[in-house]
Coordinates of C-alpha atoms and ligand atoms in Angstrom, one line a residue:
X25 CA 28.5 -10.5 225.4
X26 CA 30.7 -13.1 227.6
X27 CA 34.1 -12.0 228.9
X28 CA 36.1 -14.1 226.5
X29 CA 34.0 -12.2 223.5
X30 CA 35.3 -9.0 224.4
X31 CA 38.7 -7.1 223.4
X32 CA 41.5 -6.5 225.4
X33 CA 41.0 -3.0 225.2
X34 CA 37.4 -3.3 226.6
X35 CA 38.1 -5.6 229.4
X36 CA 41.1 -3.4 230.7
X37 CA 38.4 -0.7 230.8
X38 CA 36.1 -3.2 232.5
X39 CA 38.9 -3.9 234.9
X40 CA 39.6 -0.8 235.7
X41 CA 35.9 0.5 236.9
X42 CA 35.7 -2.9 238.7
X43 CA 33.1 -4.3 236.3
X44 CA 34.9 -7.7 236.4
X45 CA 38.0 -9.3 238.5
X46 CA 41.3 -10.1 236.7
X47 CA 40.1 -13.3 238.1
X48 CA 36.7 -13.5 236.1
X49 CA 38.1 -13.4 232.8
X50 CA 40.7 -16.3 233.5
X51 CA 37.8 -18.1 235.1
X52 CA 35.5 -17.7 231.8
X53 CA 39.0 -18.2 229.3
X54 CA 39.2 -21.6 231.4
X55 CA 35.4 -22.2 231.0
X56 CA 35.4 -21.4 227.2
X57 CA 38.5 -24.0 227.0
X58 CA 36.9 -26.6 228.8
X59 CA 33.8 -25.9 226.5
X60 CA 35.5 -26.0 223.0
X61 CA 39.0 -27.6 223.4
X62 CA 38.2 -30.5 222.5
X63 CA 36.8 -29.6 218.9
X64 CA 39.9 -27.2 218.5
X65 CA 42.5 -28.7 220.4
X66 CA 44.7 -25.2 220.2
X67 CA 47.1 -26.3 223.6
X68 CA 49.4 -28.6 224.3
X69 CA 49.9 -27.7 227.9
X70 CA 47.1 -25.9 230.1
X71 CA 48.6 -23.8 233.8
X72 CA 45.4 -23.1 234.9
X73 CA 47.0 -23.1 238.7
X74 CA 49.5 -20.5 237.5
X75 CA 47.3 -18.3 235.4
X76 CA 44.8 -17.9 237.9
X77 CA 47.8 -17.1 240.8
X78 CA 48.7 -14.5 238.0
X79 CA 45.4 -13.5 237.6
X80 CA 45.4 -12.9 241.8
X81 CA 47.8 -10.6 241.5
X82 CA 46.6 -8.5 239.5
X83 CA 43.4 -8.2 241.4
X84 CA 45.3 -7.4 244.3
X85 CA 48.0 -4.8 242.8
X86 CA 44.7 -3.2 240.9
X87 CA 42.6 -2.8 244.6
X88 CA 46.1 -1.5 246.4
X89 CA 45.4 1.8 243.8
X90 CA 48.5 0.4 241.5
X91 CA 48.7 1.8 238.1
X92 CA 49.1 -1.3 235.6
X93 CA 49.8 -1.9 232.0
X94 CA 47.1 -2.0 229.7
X95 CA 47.8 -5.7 229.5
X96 CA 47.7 -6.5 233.3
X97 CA 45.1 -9.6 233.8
X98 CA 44.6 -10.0 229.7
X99 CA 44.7 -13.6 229.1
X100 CA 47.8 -14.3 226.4
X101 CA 49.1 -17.6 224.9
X102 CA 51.9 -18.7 224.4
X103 CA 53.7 -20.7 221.4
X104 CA 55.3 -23.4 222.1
X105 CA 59.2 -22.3 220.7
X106 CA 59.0 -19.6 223.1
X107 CA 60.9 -20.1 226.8
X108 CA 58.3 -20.5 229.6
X109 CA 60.2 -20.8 232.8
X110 CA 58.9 -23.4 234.8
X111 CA 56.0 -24.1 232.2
X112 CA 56.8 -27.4 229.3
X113 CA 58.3 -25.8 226.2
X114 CA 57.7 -28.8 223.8
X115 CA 58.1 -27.1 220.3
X116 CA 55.5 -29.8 218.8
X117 CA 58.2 -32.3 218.7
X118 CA 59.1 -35.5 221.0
X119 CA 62.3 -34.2 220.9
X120 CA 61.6 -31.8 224.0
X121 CA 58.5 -33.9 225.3
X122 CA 59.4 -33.6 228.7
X123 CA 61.6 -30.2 228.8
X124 CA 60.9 -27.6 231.4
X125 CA 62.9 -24.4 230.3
X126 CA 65.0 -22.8 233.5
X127 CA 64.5 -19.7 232.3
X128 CA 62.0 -17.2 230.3
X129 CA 61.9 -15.3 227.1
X130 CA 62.6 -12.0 227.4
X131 CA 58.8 -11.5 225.6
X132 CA 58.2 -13.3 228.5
X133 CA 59.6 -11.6 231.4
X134 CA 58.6 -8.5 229.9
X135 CA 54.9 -9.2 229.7
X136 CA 55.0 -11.1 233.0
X137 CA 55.9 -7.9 234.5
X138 CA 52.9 -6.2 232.3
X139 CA 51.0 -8.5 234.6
X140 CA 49.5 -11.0 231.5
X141 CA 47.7 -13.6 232.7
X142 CA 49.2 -17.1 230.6
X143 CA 46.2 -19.6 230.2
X144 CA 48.8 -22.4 228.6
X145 CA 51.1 -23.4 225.6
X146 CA 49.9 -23.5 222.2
X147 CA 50.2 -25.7 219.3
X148 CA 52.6 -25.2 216.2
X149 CA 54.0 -27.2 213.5
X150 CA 57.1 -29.0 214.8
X151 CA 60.0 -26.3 215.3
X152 CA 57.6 -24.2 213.5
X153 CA 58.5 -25.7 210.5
X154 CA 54.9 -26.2 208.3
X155 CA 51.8 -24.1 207.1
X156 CA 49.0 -26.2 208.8
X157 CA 50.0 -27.0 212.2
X158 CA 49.6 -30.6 211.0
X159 CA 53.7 -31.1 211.5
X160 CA 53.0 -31.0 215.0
X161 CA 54.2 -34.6 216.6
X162 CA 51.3 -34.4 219.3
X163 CA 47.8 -32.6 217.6
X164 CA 46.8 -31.3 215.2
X165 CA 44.4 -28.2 215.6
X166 CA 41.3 -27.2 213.8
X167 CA 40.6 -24.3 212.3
X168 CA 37.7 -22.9 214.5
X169 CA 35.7 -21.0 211.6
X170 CA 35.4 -24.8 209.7
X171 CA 36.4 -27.6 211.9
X172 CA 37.1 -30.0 209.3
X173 CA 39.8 -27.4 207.8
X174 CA 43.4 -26.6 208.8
X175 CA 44.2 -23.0 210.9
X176 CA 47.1 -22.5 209.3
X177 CA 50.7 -22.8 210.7
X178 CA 53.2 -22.6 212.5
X179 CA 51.4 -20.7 214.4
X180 CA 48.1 -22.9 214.4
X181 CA 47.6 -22.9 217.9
X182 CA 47.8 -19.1 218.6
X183 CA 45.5 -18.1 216.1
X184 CA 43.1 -20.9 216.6
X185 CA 43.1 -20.1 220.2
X186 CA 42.5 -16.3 219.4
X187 CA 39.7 -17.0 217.3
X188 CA 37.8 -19.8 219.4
X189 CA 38.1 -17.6 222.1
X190 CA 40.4 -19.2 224.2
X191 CA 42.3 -16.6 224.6
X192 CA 42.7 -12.7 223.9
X193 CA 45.7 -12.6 222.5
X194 CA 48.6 -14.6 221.7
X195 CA 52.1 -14.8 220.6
X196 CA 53.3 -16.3 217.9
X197 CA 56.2 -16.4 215.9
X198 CA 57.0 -16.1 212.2
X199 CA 60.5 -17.2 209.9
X200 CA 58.7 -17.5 206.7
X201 CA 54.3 -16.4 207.5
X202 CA 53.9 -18.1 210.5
X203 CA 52.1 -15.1 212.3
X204 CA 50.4 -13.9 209.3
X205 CA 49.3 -16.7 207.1
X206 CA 47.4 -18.5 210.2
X207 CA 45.8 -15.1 211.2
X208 CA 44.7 -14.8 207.7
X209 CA 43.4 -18.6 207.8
X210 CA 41.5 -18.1 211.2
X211 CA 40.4 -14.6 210.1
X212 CA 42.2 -12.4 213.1
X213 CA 45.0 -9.7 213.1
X214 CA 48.5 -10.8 213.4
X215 CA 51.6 -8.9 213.4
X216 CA 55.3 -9.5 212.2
X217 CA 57.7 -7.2 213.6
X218 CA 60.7 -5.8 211.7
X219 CA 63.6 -7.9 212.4
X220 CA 65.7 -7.2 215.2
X221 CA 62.7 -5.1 217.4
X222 CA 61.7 -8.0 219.2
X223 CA 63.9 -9.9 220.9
X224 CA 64.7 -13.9 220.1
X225 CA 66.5 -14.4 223.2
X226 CA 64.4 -17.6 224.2
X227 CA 63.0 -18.5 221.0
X228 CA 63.9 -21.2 220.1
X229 CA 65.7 -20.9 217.3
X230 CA 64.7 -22.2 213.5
X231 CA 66.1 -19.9 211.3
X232 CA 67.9 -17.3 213.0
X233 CA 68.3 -14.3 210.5
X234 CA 64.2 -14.4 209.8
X235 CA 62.7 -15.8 212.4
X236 CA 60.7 -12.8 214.7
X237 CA 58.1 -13.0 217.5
X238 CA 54.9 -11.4 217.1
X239 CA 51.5 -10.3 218.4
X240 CA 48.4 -12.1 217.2
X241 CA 44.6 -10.4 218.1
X242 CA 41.0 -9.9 217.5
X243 CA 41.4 -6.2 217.3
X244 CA 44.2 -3.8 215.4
X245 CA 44.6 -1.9 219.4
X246 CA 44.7 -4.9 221.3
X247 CA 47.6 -6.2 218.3
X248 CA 49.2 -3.0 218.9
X249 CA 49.5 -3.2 222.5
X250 CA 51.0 -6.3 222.9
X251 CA 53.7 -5.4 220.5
X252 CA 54.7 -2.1 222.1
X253 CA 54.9 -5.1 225.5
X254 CA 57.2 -6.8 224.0
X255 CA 59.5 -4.9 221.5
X256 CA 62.7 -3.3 223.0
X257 CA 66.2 -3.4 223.2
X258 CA 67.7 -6.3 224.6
X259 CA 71.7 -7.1 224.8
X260 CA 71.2 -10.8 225.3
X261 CA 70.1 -10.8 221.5
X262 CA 73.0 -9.5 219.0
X263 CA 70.9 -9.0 216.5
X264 CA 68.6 -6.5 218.8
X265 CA 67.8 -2.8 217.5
X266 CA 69.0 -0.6 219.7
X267 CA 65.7 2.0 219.3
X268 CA 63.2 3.9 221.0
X269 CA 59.6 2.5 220.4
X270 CA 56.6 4.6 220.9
X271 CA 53.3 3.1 223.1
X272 CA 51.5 2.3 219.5
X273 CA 48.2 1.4 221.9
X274 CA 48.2 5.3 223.0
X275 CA 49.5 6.7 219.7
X276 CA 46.8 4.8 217.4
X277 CA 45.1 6.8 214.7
X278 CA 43.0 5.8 212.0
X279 CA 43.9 8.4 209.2
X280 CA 44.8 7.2 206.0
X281 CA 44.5 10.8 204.0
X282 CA 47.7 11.0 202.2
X283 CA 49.1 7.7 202.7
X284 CA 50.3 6.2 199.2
X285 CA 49.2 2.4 198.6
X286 CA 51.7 0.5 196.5
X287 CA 50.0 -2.7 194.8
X288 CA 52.6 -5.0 193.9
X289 CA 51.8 -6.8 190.7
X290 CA 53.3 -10.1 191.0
X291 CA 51.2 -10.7 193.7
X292 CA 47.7 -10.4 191.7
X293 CA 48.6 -12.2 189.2
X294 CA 48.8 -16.3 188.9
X295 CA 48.8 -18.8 191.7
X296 CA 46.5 -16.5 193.7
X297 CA 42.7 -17.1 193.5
X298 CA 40.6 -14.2 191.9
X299 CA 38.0 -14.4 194.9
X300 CA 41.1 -13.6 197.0
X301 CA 42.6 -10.5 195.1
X302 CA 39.2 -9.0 194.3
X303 CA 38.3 -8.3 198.3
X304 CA 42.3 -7.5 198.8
X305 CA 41.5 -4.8 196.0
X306 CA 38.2 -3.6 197.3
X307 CA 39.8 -3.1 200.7
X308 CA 42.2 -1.0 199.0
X309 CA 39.9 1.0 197.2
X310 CA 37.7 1.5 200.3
X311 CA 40.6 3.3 201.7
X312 CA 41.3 4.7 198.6
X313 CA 37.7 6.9 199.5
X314 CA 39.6 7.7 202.7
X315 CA 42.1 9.9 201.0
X316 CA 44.8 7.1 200.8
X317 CA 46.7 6.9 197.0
X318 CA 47.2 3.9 195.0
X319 CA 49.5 3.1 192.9
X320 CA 51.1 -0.2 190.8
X321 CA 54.3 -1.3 191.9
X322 CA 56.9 -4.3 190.7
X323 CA 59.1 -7.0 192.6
X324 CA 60.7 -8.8 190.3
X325 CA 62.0 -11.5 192.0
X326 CA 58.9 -12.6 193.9
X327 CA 58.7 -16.0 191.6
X328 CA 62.6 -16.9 192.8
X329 CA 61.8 -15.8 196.7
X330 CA 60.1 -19.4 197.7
X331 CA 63.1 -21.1 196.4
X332 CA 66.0 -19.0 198.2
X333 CA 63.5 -18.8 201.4
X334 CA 63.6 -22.7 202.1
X335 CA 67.7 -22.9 201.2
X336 CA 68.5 -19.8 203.8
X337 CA 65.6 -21.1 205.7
X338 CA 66.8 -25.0 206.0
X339 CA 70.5 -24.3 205.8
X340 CA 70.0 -22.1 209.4
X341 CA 67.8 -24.6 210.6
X342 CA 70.5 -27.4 210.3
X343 CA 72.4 -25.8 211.8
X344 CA 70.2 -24.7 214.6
X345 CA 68.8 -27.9 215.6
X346 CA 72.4 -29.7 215.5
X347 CA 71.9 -29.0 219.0
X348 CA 69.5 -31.7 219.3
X349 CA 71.8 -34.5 219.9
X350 CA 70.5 -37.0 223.2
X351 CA 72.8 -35.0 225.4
X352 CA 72.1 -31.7 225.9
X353 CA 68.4 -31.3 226.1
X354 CA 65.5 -33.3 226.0
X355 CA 65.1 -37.0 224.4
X356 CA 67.9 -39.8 224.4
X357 CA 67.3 -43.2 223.0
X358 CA 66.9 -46.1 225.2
X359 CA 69.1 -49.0 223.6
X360 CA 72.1 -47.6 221.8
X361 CA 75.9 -49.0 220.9
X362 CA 78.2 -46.4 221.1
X363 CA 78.2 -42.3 220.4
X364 CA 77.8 -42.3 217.1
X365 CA 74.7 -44.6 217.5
X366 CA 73.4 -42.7 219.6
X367 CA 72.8 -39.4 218.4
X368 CA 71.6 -41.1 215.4
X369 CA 69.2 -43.1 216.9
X370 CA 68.4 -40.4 219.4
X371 CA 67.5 -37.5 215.8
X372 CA 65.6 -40.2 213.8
X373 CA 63.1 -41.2 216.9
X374 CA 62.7 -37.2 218.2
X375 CA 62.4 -35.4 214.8
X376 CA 59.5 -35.8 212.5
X377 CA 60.2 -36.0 208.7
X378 CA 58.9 -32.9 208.3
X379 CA 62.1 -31.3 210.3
X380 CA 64.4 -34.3 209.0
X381 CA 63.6 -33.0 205.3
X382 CA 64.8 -29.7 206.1
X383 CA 67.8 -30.7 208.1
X384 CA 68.8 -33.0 205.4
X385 CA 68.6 -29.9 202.3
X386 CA 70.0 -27.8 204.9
X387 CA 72.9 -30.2 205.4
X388 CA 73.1 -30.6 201.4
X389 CA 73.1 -26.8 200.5
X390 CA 76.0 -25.9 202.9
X391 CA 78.2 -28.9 201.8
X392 CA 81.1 -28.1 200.4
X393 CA 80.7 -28.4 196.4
X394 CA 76.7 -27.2 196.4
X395 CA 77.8 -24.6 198.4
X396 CA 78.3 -22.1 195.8
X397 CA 75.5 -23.6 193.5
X398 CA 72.4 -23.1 196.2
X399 CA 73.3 -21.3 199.1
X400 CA 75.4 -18.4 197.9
X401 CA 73.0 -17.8 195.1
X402 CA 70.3 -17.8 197.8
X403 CA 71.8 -15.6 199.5
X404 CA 72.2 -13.6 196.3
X405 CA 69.0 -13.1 195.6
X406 CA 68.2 -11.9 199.4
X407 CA 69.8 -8.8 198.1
X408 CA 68.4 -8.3 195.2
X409 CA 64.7 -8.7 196.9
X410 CA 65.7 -6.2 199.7
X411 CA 66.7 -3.9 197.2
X412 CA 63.5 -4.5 195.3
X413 CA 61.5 -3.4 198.5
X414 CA 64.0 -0.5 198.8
X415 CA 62.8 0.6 195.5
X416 CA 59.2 -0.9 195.9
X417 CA 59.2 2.0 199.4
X418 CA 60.2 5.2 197.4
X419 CA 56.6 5.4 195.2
X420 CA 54.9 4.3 198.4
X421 CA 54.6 4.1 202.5
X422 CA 52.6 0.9 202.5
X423 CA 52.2 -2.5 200.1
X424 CA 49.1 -3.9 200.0
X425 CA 48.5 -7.7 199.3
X426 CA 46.9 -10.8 200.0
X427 CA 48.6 -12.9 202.9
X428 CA 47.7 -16.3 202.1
X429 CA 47.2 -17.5 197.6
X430 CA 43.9 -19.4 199.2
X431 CA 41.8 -19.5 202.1
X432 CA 42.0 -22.3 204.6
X433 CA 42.6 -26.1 203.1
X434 CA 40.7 -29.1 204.3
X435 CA 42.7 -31.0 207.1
X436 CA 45.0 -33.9 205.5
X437 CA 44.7 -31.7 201.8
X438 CA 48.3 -31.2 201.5
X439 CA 50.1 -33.3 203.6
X440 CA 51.6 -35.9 201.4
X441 CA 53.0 -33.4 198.9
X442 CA 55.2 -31.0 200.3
X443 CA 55.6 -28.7 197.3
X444 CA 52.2 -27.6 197.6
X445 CA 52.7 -27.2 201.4
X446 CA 55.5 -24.9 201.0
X447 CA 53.6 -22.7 197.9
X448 CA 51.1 -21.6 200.9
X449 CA 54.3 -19.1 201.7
X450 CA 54.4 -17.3 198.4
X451 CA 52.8 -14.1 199.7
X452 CA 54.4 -14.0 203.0
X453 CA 58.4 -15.2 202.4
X454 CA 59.9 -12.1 201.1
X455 CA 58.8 -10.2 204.1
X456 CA 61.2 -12.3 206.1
X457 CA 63.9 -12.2 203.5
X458 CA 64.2 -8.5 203.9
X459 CA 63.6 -8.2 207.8
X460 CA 60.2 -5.7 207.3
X461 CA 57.2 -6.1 209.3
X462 CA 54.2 -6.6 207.7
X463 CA 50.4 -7.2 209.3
X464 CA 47.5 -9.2 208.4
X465 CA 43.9 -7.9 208.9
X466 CA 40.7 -10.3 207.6
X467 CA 39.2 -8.1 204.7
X468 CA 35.8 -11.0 203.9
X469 CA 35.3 -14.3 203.5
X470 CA 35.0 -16.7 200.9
X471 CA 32.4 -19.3 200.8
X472 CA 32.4 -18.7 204.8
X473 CA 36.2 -18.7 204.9
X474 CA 38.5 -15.8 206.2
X475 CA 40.5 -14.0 204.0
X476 CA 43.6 -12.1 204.7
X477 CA 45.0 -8.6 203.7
X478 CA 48.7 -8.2 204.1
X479 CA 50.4 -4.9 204.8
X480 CA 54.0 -4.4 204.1
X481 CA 55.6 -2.1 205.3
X482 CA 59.8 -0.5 205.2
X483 CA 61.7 -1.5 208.5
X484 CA 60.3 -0.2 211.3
X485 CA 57.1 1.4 210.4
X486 CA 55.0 -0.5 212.5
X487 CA 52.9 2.5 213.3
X488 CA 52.0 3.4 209.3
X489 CA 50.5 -0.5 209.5
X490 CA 48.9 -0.2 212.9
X491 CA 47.0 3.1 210.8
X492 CA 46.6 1.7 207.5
X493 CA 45.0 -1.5 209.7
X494 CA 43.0 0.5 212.0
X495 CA 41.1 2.5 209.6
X496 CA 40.7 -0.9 207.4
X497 CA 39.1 -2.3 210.4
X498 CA 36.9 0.3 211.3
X499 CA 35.6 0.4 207.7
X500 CA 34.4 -2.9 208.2
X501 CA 33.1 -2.1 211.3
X502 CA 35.2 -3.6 213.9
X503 CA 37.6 -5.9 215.3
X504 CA 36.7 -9.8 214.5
X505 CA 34.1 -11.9 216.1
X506 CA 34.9 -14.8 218.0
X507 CA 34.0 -18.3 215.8
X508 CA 30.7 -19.7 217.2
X509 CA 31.7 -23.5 216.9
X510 CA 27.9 -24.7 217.7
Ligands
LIG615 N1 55.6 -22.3 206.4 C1 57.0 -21.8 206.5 C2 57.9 -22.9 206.7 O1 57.5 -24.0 206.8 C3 57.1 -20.7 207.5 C4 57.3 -21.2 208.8 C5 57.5 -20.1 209.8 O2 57.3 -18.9 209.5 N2 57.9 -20.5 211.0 O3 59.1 -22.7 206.7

């Protein structure tokens, strides 16, 4: 087995009884890039000098005797929304072409301290706005299990680059399925946090009340790890829990006995293919056997939730990327009149329509006279779906669906009608809606594709999905292989 086939759990063993440098595994990350990139095309921007300084240093820290994270010399990467000092933070979009943040994320200065070792920037949908990674203005990435098929989105790049081996791990982040729906897609574990345990402080921002970093991985450990790296308390973000977290790589158990199941029935019902819900069900039935308890659940309003998702979704968003204007970051037009002519010019030449769509029924639903018609009753309905989890949680610790309505579409399938684009978010939206985390594990493939099981969880009961996903994954008899791409 090469390096770049192996966990992150297994190589900080290897690391540790000097079976293999720090140093080694960035070399063979960079090797497998340089072998498959170009079928994949997962980054937009390689540091291979940086990565392998990184990688140096933790050589040199690990010889001096110096206990190190569990992550120290793990290769990560990084999504490009999220702050890389030093390092092109380009968000898919000409817009920020050329910008080199002055500062990090505070994911990022935390897992720089943890010793990571950052192979590069990876592809997303433009300002994460998409469910295909085809909204980026620079790429677009392949899905490594079928070449000729999309790896889902935003997060495209960091599960692509997961599964192709390009990296161990990777960040990603996710406002509406971002993290999930691409893990699903790519067939690898992927994590949403509950809102407000990891920080957004150098995220940038598309819709600030759902959007969450996460941790996406071959294995449920190596998943686990990275989040307990990068959750925490952190005053430069208001909307930060101030919490304890425990080390969920060290506490990890694989006991279901006891737990109670919750299957949700709007989301086996239409709009979701049968070959889909029948492997979600046998997965649940499989740890049924392990002394779990299953029982049928309702959320009523899971039809409305796609609706209210992209009016709270694009009303933030316009918001959010008002700051976009030819002055204070980024792209400015070349020929322009006056002010006014400029920042128009300046928007229509740095966003792509996918982000100009949004911004422009973001603009609509805030304007005063819609107002009241669309956003407020958005917002309405936020409530009522929270509450319906609320209920949903007291028959049971853990929902049980499927991530994505259909496994990975063909590249170019869906791009000229974005209705059907947006439907990819039906099973994933309501998480974000009512701030709970929720994890995606492959549970089989159809017709070669990867399919994804989704486990919802109440706020803050990450560890109950780390379980619930553990002893899934050892069912099936371990974390996920790395794609072959012959
Ligand atoms: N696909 C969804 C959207 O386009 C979700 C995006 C995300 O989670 N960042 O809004």
């Amino acid at each position: 087995m090469k390096l770049y086939e192996k966990t992150a759990v297994e190589l900080g063993a290897m690391l540790r009884r000097k079976e293999c440098s720090a140093v080694e595994i960035a070399q063979d990350t960079f090797d497998r890039i340089d072998q498959v990139e170009d079928k994949v095309h997962a980054y937009l921007t390689l540091s291979r000098q940086e990565a392998l300084a990184q990688a140096e240093k933790v050589d040199e820290r690990l010889a001096a005797g110096e206990e190190l994270s569990p992550l120290a010399g793990i290769p990560v990467a990084v999504k490009d929304n999220i702050s890389t000092k030093g390092v092109r933070t380009t968000c898919a979009s000409r817009m920020l072409e050329n910008y080199i943040p002055p500062f990090n994320a505070f994911v990022m200065d935390k897992l720089e301290a943890a010793g990571i070792v950052m192979p590069g920037k990876v592809n997303l949908d433009e300002f994460a706005m998409g469910s295909s990674c085809e909204n980026s203005a620079f790429q677009k990435t392949a899905n490594p299990r079928d070449l000729t098929r999309v790896p889902g989105g935003s997060s495209g790049g960091s599960a692509a680059a997961v599964a192709a081996g390009e990296a161990v791990l990777a960040l990603g982040s996710d406002t509406g399925g971002s993290i999930r729906q691409p893990a699903s897609l790519c067939g690898i574990v992927g994590l949403k946090p509950t809102y407000g345990s990891v920080s957004r402080y150098g995220l940038v921002a598309f819709a600030s009340s759902l959007d969450q970093i996460g941790p996406m991985g071959r294995s449920v450990e190596d998943v686990a790890m990275l989040y307990s790296a990068i959750c925490g308390h952190d005053p430069m973000d208001a909307t930060s829990a101030r919490r304890e977290y425990p080390d969920f790589g060290k506490t990890l158990s694989r006991q279901v006995k006891g737990l109670r199941i919750g299957l949700p029935k709007e989301y086996f019902g239409d709009g979701v293919d049968d070959g889909i819900k029948e492997l979600v069900l046998a997965a649940v039935r499989r740890l049924e056997k392990e002394g779990a308890s299953i029982c049928e659940i309702s959320l009523p309003s899971t039809d409305s939730a796609l609706s209210a998702y992209y009016i709270i979704s694009s009303a933030e968003a316009s918001s959010n990327l008002a700051r976009f204007d030819g002055v204070k970051y980024g792209y400015r037009t070349k020929e322009y009149e006056n002010l006014i002519d400029m920042y128009e010019r300046t928007r229509s030449e740095g966003f792509g329509d996918e982000v100009k769509r949004r911004i422009m029924l973001g603009t609509f639903v805030l304007s005063s006279g819609y107002y009241d018609a669309y956003y407020k009753k958005a917002k309405a309905l936020q409530m009522q779906i929270a509450q319906e989890y609320a209920a949903g949680f007291e028959q049971c610790d853990v929902m049980m669906v499927p991530t994505s309505p259909c496994t990975a579409f063909r590249l170019g399938e869906n791009m000229d009608d974005p209705l059907k684009m947006y439907a990819a978010d039906i099973c994933t939206i309501t998480v974000n809606i009512a701030g709970l985390p929720a994890l995606s594990i492959p549970c089989g493939s159809l017709e070669g594709l990867p399919v994804g099981l989704q486990m919802i969880g109440p706020r803050f009961s990450e560890e109950t999905l780390f379980r619930a996903a553990a002893c899934h994954e050892m069912l099936q008899g371990g974390p996920c292989a790395v794609a072959e791409l012959h």
